[in-house]
PDB file of C-alpha atoms in Angstrom:
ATOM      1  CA  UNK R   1       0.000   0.000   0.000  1.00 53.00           C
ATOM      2  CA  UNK R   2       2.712   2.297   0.788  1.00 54.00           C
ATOM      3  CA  UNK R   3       4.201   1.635  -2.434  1.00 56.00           C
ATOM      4  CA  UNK R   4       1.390   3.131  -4.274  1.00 60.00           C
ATOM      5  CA  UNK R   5       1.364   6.397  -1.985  1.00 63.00           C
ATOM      6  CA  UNK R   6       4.824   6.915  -2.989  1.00 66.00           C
ATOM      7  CA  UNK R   7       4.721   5.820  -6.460  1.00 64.00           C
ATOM      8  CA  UNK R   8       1.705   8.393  -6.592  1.00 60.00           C
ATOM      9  CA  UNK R   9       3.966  11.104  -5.119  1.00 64.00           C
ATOM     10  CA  UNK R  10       7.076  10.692  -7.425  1.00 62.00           C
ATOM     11  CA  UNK R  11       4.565  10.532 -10.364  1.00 59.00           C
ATOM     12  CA  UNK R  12       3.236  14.053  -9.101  1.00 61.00           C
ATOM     13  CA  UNK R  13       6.695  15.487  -8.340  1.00 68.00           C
ATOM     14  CA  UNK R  14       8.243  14.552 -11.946  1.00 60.00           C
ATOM     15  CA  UNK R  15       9.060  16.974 -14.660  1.00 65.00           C
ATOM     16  CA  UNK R  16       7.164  17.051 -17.967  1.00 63.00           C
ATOM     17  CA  UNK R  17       8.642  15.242 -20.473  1.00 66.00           C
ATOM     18  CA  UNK R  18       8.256  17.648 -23.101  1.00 77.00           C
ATOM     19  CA  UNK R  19       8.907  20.787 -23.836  1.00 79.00           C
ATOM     20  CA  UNK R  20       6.346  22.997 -24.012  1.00 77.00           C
ATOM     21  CA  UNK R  21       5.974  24.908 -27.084  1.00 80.00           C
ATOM     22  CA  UNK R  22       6.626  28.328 -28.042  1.00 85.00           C
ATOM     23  CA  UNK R  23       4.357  31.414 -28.358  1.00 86.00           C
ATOM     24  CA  UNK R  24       4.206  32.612 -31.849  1.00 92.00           C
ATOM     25  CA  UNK R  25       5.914  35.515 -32.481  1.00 93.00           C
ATOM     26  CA  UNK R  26       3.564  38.937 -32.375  1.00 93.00           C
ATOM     27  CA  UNK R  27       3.935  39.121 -36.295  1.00 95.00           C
ATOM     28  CA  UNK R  28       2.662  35.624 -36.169  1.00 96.00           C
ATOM     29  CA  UNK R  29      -0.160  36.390 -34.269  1.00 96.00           C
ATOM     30  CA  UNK R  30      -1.258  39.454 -36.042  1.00 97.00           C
ATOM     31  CA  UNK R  31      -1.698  37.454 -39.121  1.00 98.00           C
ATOM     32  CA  UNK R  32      -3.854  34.797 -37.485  1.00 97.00           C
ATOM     33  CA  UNK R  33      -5.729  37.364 -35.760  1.00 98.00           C
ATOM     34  CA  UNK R  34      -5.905  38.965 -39.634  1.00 98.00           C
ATOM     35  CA  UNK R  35      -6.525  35.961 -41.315  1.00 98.00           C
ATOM     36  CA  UNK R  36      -9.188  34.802 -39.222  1.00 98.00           C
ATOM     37  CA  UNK R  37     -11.081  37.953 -39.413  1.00 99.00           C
ATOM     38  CA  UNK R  38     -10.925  38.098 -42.964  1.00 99.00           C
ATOM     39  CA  UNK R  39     -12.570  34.631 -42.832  1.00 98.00           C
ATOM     40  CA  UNK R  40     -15.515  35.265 -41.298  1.00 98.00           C
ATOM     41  CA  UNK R  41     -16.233  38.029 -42.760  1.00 98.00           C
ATOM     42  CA  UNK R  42     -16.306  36.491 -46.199  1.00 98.00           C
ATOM     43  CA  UNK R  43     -18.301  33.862 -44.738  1.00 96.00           C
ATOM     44  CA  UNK R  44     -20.881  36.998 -43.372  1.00 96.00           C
ATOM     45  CA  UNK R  45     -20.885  38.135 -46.854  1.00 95.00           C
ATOM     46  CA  UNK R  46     -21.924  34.904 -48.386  1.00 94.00           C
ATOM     47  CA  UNK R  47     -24.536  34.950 -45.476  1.00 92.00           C
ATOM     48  CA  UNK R  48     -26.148  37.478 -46.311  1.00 92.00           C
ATOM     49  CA  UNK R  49     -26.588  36.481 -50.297  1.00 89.00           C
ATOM     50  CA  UNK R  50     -27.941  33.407 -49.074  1.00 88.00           C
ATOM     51  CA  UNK R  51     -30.376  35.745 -46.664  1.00 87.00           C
ATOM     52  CA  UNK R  52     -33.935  35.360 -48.451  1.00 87.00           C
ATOM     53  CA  UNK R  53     -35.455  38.305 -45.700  1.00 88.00           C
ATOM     54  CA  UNK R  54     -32.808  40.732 -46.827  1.00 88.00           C
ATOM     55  CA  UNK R  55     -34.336  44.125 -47.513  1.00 86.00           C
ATOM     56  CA  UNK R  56     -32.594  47.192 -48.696  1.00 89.00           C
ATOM     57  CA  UNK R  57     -33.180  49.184 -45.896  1.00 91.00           C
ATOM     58  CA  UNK R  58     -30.228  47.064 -44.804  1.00 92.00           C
ATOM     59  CA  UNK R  59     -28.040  48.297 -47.347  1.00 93.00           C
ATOM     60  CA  UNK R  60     -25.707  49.938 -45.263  1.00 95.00           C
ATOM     61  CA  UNK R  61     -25.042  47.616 -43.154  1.00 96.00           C
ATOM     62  CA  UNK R  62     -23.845  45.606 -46.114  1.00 94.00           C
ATOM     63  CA  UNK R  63     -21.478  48.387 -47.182  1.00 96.00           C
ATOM     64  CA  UNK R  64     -19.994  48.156 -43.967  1.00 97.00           C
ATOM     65  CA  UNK R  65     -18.983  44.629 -44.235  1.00 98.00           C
ATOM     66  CA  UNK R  66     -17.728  45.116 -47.448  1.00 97.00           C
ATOM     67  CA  UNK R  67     -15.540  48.411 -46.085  1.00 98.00           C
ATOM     68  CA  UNK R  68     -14.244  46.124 -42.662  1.00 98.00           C
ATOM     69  CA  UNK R  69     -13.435  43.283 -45.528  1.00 98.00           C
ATOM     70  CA  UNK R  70     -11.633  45.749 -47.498  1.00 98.00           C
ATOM     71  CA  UNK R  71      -9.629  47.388 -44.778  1.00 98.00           C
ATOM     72  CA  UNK R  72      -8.342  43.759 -43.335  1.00 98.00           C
ATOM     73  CA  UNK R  73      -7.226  42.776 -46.849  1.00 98.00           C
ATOM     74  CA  UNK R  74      -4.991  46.108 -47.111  1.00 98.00           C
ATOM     75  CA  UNK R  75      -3.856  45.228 -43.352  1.00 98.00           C
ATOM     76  CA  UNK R  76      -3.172  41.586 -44.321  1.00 98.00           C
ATOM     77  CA  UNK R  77      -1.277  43.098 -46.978  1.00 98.00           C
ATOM     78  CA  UNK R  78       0.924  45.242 -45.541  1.00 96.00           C
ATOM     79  CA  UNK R  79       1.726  43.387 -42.580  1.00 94.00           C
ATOM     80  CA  UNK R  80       4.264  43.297 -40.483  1.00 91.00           C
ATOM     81  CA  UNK R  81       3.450  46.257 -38.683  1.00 92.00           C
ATOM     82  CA  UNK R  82       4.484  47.697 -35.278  1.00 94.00           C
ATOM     83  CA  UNK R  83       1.607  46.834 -33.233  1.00 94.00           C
ATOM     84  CA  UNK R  84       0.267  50.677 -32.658  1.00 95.00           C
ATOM     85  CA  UNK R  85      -0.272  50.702 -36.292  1.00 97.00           C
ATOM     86  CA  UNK R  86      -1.761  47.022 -36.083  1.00 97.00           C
ATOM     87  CA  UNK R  87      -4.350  47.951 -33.600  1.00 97.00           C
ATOM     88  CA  UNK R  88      -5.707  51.670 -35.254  1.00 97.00           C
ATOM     89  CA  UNK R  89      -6.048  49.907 -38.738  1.00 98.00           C
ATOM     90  CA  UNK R  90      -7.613  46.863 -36.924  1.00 98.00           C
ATOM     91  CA  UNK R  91     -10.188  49.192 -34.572  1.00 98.00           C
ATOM     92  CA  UNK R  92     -11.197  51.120 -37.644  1.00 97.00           C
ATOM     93  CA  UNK R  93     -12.206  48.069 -39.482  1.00 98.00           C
ATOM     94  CA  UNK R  94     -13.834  46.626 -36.366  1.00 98.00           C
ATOM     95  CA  UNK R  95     -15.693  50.313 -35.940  1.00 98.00           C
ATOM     96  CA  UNK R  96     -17.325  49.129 -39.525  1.00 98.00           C
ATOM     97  CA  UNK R  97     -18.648  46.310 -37.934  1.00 98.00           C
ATOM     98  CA  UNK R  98     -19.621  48.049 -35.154  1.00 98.00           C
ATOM     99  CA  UNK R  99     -21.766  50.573 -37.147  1.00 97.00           C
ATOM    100  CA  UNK R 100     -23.457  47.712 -39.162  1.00 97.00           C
ATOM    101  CA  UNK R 101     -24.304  45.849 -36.028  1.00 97.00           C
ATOM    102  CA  UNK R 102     -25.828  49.031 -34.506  1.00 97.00           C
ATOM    103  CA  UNK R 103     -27.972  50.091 -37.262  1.00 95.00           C
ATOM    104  CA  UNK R 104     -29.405  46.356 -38.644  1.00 95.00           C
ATOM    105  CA  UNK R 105     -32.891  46.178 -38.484  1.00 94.00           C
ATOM    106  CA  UNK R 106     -33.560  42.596 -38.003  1.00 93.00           C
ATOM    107  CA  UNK R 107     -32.084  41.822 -34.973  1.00 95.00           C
ATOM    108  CA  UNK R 108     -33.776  37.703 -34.361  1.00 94.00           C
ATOM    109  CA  UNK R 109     -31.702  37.049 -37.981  1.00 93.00           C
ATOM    110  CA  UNK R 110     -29.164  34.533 -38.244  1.00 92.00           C
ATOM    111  CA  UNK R 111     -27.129  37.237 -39.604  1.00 94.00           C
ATOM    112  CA  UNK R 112     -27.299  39.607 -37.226  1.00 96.00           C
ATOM    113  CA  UNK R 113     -25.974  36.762 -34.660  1.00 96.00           C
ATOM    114  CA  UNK R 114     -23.131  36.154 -37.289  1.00 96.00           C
ATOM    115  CA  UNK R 115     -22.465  40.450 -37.158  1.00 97.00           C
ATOM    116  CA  UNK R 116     -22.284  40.515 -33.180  1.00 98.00           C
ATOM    117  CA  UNK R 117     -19.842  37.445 -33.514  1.00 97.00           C
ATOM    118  CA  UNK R 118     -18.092  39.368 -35.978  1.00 98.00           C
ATOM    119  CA  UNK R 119     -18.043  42.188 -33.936  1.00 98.00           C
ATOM    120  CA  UNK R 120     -16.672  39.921 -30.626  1.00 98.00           C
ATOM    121  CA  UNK R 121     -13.810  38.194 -33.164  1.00 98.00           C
ATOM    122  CA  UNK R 122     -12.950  41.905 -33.780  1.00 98.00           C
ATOM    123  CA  UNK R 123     -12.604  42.168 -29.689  1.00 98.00           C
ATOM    124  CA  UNK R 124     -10.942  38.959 -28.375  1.00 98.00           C
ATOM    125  CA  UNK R 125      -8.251  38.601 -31.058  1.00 98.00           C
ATOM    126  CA  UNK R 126      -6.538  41.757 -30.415  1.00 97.00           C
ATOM    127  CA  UNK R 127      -6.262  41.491 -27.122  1.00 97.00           C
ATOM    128  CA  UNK R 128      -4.891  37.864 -28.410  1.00 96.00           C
ATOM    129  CA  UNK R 129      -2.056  39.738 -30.057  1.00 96.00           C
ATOM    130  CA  UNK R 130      -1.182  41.952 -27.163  1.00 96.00           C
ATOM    131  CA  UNK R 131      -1.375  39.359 -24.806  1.00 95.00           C
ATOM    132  CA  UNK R 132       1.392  37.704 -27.378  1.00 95.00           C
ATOM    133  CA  UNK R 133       3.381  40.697 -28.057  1.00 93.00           C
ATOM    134  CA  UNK R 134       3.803  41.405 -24.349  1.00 92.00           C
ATOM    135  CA  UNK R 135       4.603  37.789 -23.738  1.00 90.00           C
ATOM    136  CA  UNK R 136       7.261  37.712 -25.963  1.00 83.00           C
ATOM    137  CA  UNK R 137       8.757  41.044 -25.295  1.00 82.00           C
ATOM    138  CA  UNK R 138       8.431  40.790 -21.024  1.00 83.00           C
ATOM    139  CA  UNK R 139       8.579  36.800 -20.649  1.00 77.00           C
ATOM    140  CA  UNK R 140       5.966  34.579 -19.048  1.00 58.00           C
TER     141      UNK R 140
END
């Protein structure tokens, strides 16, 4: 019995075997963050052609989309970038969103749940990249 106990104990007290992998670099992680993005909101686009309800009152809203789409593609494009200049070009394609998400008028819509995911994507994955760019410039 006291075998076990002990066994147990050394088991606990024993070093991974591997090592654990790296963060990606902040470059890295911009252009996941980016890619992502860019993504879903081609996949909101196609949404809303496949949208049978879709009025034109709504046309806006659609613009939007289509300016947040264009705006990631020219960040995609140009990155690397510092992250300052990362995060304004990011915020004022995820202020597109925003706007369209504000101003849709059919708010029970599949696609408006797609547009506030969007609009959450456009929230959680820069913080991803900070998170990453202080990690790798302060150490875990």
């Amino acid at each position: 019995m006291s075998t076990k106990k002990n066994a147990a104990r050394v088991a606990v007290q024993a070093e991974p075997c591997q090592k654990q992998p790296d963060l990606p670099s902040a470059d890295q992680a911009m252009l996941t963050a980016v890619a992502h993005v860019q993504h879903t909101l081609e996949h909101l686009i196609r949404a809303r052609l496949d949208d049978k309800e879709w009025d034109d009152k709504d046309v806006d809203v659609d613009f939007t989309v289509d300016l947040a789409l264009a705006h990631i593609r020219l960040l995609r494009a140009d990155l690397p970038l510092d992250r300052s200049t990362f995060e304004n070009r990011w915020f004022m394609a995820g202020a597109a969103v925003n706007l369209g998400a504000q101003t849709f008028s059919r708010r029970d819509s599949l696609y408006y749940r797609r547009l506030t995911t969007t609009q959450r994507q456009f929230e959680v994955l820069v913080q991803m990249v900070e998170f990453v760019d202080e990690e790798v410039r302060y150490g875990v």
